[in-house]
Amino acid sequence: MTQLATEERVGPRRGLLHRLDVKGSPYLYIAPFFILFLGFGVFPLIFTAWVSLHEWSLLSEEHTWIGFGNYTKLFDDPAFWNALWNTVSIWVISTVPQLLLALVLAHILNQRLRGQTFWRMSALIPNITSVAAVAIIFSQLFGRDYGLFNWVLGLFGVDKIDWTANTWSSHVAVSTMIIWRWTGYNALIYLAAMQAVPKELYDSASLDGASSFQQLRKITVPAIRPTIIFTVIISTIGGMQVLAEPLLFGGNGLTGGSDRQFQTLALYLYEVAFGRFDFGYASASSWVMFLIIVVVAAINFGITSRLRRS
């Protein structure tokens, strides 16, 4: 009787522990992510919004409440609009050729090649190379007097270009660095999507006499359209936050050239925060930059989704 009574008491307890384990343990497994996200994602956003409403300088212990004064000042600042234009220009010049080249490169890597693994791994080398090293090398390649690009253009009778002095030339130079660095990365994403496309479709197209380009256009692109949408959105977010390339290009520092000709939004934010130590103004800049990225990404998603449905 005593043993039976003990089992009756232990039974409900085990059932309770089992239910807690089944229902509660999944939340414990995902809790670390949400804790880190709250600490390093949500809290910085809220605190940055709070700081943006103050005159907050690292050189002063007093933080005066000024409301939306930093935002009003920001929208009246010509340097902000110049940085926004530079960011959009560099983003367009770098993203469109980058994704097109990545698509073509992925199509080539998807063919039967000798040393297939080697070529696929080589596509990722530019992405894992140090950004500082890339900027130094490309600064030499785009040098006015002894740069390789000017030497090649000189063979066709083109005068030497001071790539860092003009707006359009500096945008092309910075965009070239971005294209070189990220094309292989996006190509591998496309390649992974292409692996899921049935080979029978390509075999049937080959029997019908379709060329490699026709197969890419008629079979591959429609099949991997969701992946293309993904890379467009990710490239948009990354392109609106370009910092390292214009910061290190040509050794012009935080201003992005003598006349701010290639200063991006991220570089402008960096200048305000760590050049002037004006964290209130920098926080307002970061929030406006965040909202711009959200709007541009949403527009991009809407356009690409409509193209996908069509």
Coordinates of C-alpha atoms in Angstrom, one line a residue:
M1 CA 0.0 0.0 0.0
T2 CA 2.8 2.4 0.9
Q3 CA 4.6 1.7 -2.5
L4 CA 1.3 2.2 -4.3
A5 CA 0.6 5.5 -2.6
T6 CA 4.2 6.7 -3.4
E7 CA 3.7 5.9 -7.1
E8 CA 0.4 7.8 -7.1
R9 CA 2.2 10.9 -5.8
V10 CA 5.2 10.6 -8.1
G11 CA 3.1 9.9 -11.2
P12 CA 1.3 13.3 -11.4
R13 CA 4.7 15.0 -10.6
R14 CA 6.4 13.2 -13.5
G15 CA 3.5 14.2 -15.8
L16 CA 3.8 17.8 -14.8
L17 CA 7.6 17.8 -15.4
H18 CA 7.0 16.1 -18.8
R19 CA 4.5 18.8 -19.9
L20 CA 6.9 21.5 -18.7
D21 CA 9.7 19.9 -20.7
V22 CA 7.7 19.5 -23.9
K23 CA 6.0 23.0 -23.8
G24 CA 8.7 25.0 -22.0
S25 CA 12.0 23.7 -23.4
P26 CA 11.5 25.1 -26.9
Y27 CA 11.3 28.6 -25.5
L28 CA 14.6 28.0 -23.6
Y29 CA 16.3 26.9 -26.8
I30 CA 15.4 30.1 -28.6
A31 CA 15.7 32.4 -25.6
P32 CA 19.5 33.2 -26.2
F33 CA 18.7 34.6 -29.6
F34 CA 16.0 36.9 -28.3
I35 CA 18.1 38.0 -25.4
L36 CA 20.9 39.0 -27.7
F37 CA 18.5 40.6 -30.1
L38 CA 16.9 42.7 -27.4
G39 CA 20.3 43.7 -26.0
F40 CA 22.1 44.4 -29.2
G41 CA 19.2 45.1 -31.6
V42 CA 16.1 46.6 -30.0
F43 CA 17.8 48.5 -27.1
P44 CA 20.3 50.3 -29.3
L45 CA 17.4 51.4 -31.6
I46 CA 15.4 52.8 -28.7
F47 CA 18.4 54.4 -27.0
T48 CA 19.5 56.0 -30.3
A49 CA 16.1 57.4 -30.8
W50 CA 16.3 58.9 -27.3
V51 CA 19.7 60.4 -27.9
S52 CA 18.6 61.9 -31.2
L53 CA 16.2 64.1 -29.3
H54 CA 19.0 65.7 -27.2
E55 CA 22.0 67.8 -27.8
W56 CA 24.3 65.0 -26.9
S57 CA 28.1 65.6 -27.2
L58 CA 30.8 63.4 -25.8
L59 CA 32.7 66.5 -24.9
S60 CA 30.0 67.6 -22.5
E61 CA 28.3 66.0 -19.5
E62 CA 25.1 67.9 -20.1
H63 CA 22.5 66.5 -22.5
T64 CA 19.9 69.2 -23.3
W65 CA 16.5 68.2 -24.6
I66 CA 15.9 69.8 -28.0
G67 CA 13.1 67.6 -29.4
F68 CA 13.3 67.3 -33.2
G69 CA 15.9 70.0 -33.5
N70 CA 18.5 67.5 -34.8
Y71 CA 16.2 66.3 -37.5
T72 CA 15.4 69.8 -38.6
K73 CA 19.1 70.6 -38.7
L74 CA 19.8 67.4 -40.7
F75 CA 17.2 68.1 -43.4
D76 CA 18.7 71.6 -43.8
D77 CA 22.2 70.3 -44.1
P78 CA 23.5 70.2 -47.8
A79 CA 26.2 67.7 -46.8
F80 CA 23.4 65.2 -45.8
W81 CA 21.7 65.5 -49.2
N82 CA 25.0 65.2 -51.0
A83 CA 25.8 62.0 -49.0
L84 CA 22.3 60.6 -49.9
W85 CA 22.8 61.3 -53.6
N86 CA 26.3 59.7 -53.5
T87 CA 24.9 56.7 -51.8
V88 CA 22.1 56.2 -54.3
S89 CA 24.5 56.7 -57.2
I90 CA 27.1 54.3 -56.0
W91 CA 24.4 51.8 -55.1
V92 CA 22.9 51.8 -58.6
I93 CA 26.3 51.7 -60.4
S94 CA 27.5 48.8 -58.2
T95 CA 24.4 46.7 -57.7
V96 CA 23.0 46.4 -61.2
P97 CA 26.2 45.2 -62.9
Q98 CA 27.2 43.1 -59.8
L99 CA 24.0 41.0 -59.9
L100 CA 24.0 40.6 -63.6
L101 CA 27.7 39.4 -63.6
A102 CA 26.9 37.1 -60.6
L103 CA 24.1 35.5 -62.6
V104 CA 26.3 34.9 -65.6
L105 CA 29.1 33.6 -63.4
A106 CA 26.8 31.3 -61.6
H107 CA 25.5 30.0 -64.9
I108 CA 29.1 29.2 -66.0
L109 CA 30.0 27.5 -62.7
N110 CA 26.8 25.4 -63.1
Q111 CA 28.2 23.8 -66.2
R112 CA 30.4 20.7 -66.3
L113 CA 33.9 22.2 -65.8
R114 CA 37.3 20.7 -65.0
G115 CA 38.3 21.6 -61.4
Q116 CA 34.7 22.6 -60.6
T117 CA 35.3 22.8 -56.9
F118 CA 38.4 25.0 -57.4
W119 CA 36.6 27.5 -59.5
R120 CA 33.6 27.7 -57.1
M121 CA 35.9 28.3 -54.2
S122 CA 37.9 30.9 -56.1
A123 CA 34.7 32.9 -56.6
L124 CA 34.6 33.6 -52.9
I125 CA 38.2 34.8 -52.5
P126 CA 37.4 38.5 -53.2
N127 CA 34.8 38.5 -50.4
I128 CA 37.1 37.1 -47.7
T129 CA 39.9 39.4 -48.6
S130 CA 40.6 42.3 -46.2
V131 CA 38.6 45.4 -47.2
A132 CA 41.7 47.6 -46.3
A133 CA 43.9 45.5 -48.6
V134 CA 41.3 45.8 -51.4
A135 CA 41.0 49.6 -51.0
I136 CA 44.8 50.0 -51.0
I137 CA 45.2 47.9 -54.2
F138 CA 42.4 49.6 -56.0
S139 CA 43.7 53.1 -55.0
Q140 CA 46.9 52.2 -56.8
L141 CA 45.0 50.8 -59.8
F142 CA 43.0 54.0 -60.0
G143 CA 46.1 56.2 -59.5
R144 CA 46.2 59.3 -61.7
D145 CA 49.8 59.1 -62.9
Y146 CA 50.8 55.5 -62.6
G147 CA 47.5 53.6 -62.3
L148 CA 46.8 50.6 -64.4
F149 CA 43.3 51.8 -65.5
N150 CA 44.7 55.1 -66.8
W151 CA 47.5 53.3 -68.6
V152 CA 44.9 51.0 -70.4
L153 CA 42.8 54.1 -71.3
G154 CA 45.9 55.8 -72.6
L155 CA 46.4 53.1 -75.1
F156 CA 43.1 54.2 -76.7
G157 CA 44.1 57.9 -76.6
V158 CA 42.1 58.8 -73.5
D159 CA 43.6 61.5 -71.2
K160 CA 44.5 60.6 -67.6
I161 CA 41.6 60.7 -65.2
D162 CA 41.9 61.9 -61.6
W163 CA 39.6 59.3 -60.3
T164 CA 39.3 60.8 -56.8
A165 CA 38.8 64.4 -57.9
N166 CA 35.5 64.1 -59.8
T167 CA 32.1 62.9 -58.7
W168 CA 31.3 60.4 -61.5
S169 CA 34.8 59.0 -61.7
S170 CA 35.1 58.4 -57.9
H171 CA 31.6 56.7 -57.9
V172 CA 32.8 54.4 -60.7
A173 CA 36.0 53.6 -58.8
V174 CA 34.2 52.9 -55.5
S175 CA 31.6 50.9 -57.3
T176 CA 34.3 48.8 -59.0
M177 CA 35.6 47.8 -55.6
I178 CA 32.2 46.8 -54.5
I179 CA 31.5 44.8 -57.7
W180 CA 34.8 43.0 -57.4
R181 CA 34.2 42.1 -53.8
W182 CA 30.6 40.9 -53.9
T183 CA 30.0 39.4 -57.3
G184 CA 31.4 36.0 -56.4
Y185 CA 29.4 35.9 -53.2
N186 CA 26.2 36.5 -55.0
A187 CA 27.2 34.1 -57.7
L188 CA 27.5 31.3 -55.2
I189 CA 24.0 32.1 -53.8
Y190 CA 22.6 31.9 -57.4
L191 CA 24.6 28.7 -58.0
A192 CA 23.0 27.1 -54.9
A193 CA 19.6 27.9 -56.2
M194 CA 20.5 26.6 -59.7
Q195 CA 21.3 23.2 -58.2
A196 CA 17.6 22.7 -57.4
V197 CA 16.5 23.3 -61.0
P198 CA 15.8 19.9 -62.6
K199 CA 18.4 18.9 -65.1
E200 CA 15.8 17.4 -67.3
L201 CA 14.7 20.9 -68.3
Y202 CA 18.2 21.8 -69.6
D203 CA 18.4 18.4 -71.4
S204 CA 15.1 19.0 -73.1
A205 CA 16.1 22.6 -74.0
S206 CA 19.4 21.3 -75.5
L207 CA 17.5 18.7 -77.6
D208 CA 15.3 21.6 -78.9
G209 CA 18.4 23.5 -79.9
A210 CA 18.3 26.2 -77.2
S211 CA 21.6 28.0 -76.7
S212 CA 23.2 28.4 -73.3
F213 CA 22.0 32.0 -73.1
Q214 CA 18.5 31.0 -74.0
Q215 CA 18.5 28.4 -71.3
L216 CA 19.7 31.0 -68.8
R217 CA 17.0 33.4 -69.8
K218 CA 14.1 31.0 -70.3
I219 CA 14.8 28.3 -67.6
T220 CA 17.2 29.5 -65.0
V221 CA 16.1 33.0 -64.4
P222 CA 12.3 32.1 -63.9
A223 CA 13.3 29.1 -61.7
I224 CA 15.5 31.1 -59.3
R225 CA 13.4 34.3 -59.3
P226 CA 12.8 34.1 -55.5
T227 CA 16.6 34.0 -54.9
I228 CA 17.1 36.9 -57.3
I229 CA 14.6 38.9 -55.2
F230 CA 16.5 38.0 -52.1
T231 CA 19.8 39.2 -53.4
V232 CA 18.3 42.4 -54.7
I233 CA 16.9 43.2 -51.3
I234 CA 20.1 42.2 -49.5
S235 CA 22.3 44.2 -52.0
T236 CA 20.0 47.2 -51.5
I237 CA 20.4 47.1 -47.7
G238 CA 24.2 46.6 -48.0
G239 CA 24.5 49.3 -50.7
M240 CA 22.8 51.9 -48.6
Q241 CA 25.4 51.2 -45.8
V242 CA 28.6 51.4 -47.8
L243 CA 31.4 52.7 -45.5
A244 CA 34.8 50.9 -45.8
E245 CA 35.3 51.5 -49.5
P246 CA 34.8 55.3 -49.6
L247 CA 36.5 55.7 -46.2
L248 CA 39.7 54.0 -47.4
F249 CA 39.7 55.0 -51.1
G250 CA 42.4 57.5 -52.0
G251 CA 43.2 58.3 -48.4
N252 CA 40.7 61.1 -48.1
G253 CA 39.5 60.3 -44.6
L254 CA 36.0 61.0 -43.3
T255 CA 35.0 63.6 -45.8
G256 CA 35.0 61.3 -48.9
G257 CA 37.1 63.6 -51.1
S258 CA 38.1 67.2 -51.0
D259 CA 34.6 68.3 -52.0
R260 CA 32.7 65.3 -50.4
Q261 CA 32.3 63.9 -53.9
F262 CA 32.0 60.3 -52.7
Q263 CA 31.0 60.6 -49.1
T264 CA 28.1 58.1 -48.5
L265 CA 25.5 58.3 -45.8
A266 CA 27.4 55.8 -43.6
L267 CA 30.6 57.8 -44.0
Y268 CA 28.7 61.1 -43.2
L269 CA 27.3 59.4 -40.0
Y270 CA 30.8 58.3 -39.0
E271 CA 32.2 61.7 -39.5
V272 CA 29.5 63.4 -37.4
A273 CA 29.8 60.8 -34.6
F274 CA 33.5 60.2 -34.4
G275 CA 34.8 63.3 -36.1
R276 CA 32.7 66.0 -34.4
F277 CA 31.6 63.8 -31.4
D278 CA 28.0 65.0 -31.9
F279 CA 26.1 61.9 -30.9
G280 CA 22.7 63.6 -30.9
Y281 CA 23.0 64.7 -34.5
A282 CA 24.6 61.4 -35.5
S283 CA 21.7 59.5 -33.9
A284 CA 19.2 61.5 -35.8
S285 CA 21.2 60.7 -39.0
S286 CA 21.3 57.0 -38.2
W287 CA 17.5 56.9 -37.7
V288 CA 16.8 58.8 -41.0
M289 CA 19.3 56.4 -42.7
F290 CA 17.4 53.4 -41.2
L291 CA 14.1 54.7 -42.4
I292 CA 15.5 55.4 -45.9
I293 CA 16.8 51.8 -46.1
V294 CA 13.4 50.4 -45.0
V295 CA 11.6 52.5 -47.6
V296 CA 14.0 51.6 -50.4
A297 CA 14.0 47.9 -49.5
A298 CA 10.2 47.9 -49.4
I299 CA 9.9 49.5 -52.8
N300 CA 12.4 47.1 -54.1
F301 CA 10.5 44.2 -52.7
G302 CA 7.3 45.4 -54.1
I303 CA 8.7 45.8 -57.6
T304 CA 10.5 42.5 -57.6
S305 CA 7.5 40.7 -56.2
R306 CA 5.3 42.1 -58.9
L307 CA 7.8 41.0 -61.5
R308 CA 7.8 37.6 -59.9
R309 CA 4.0 37.2 -60.1
S310 CA 4.0 38.4 -63.7

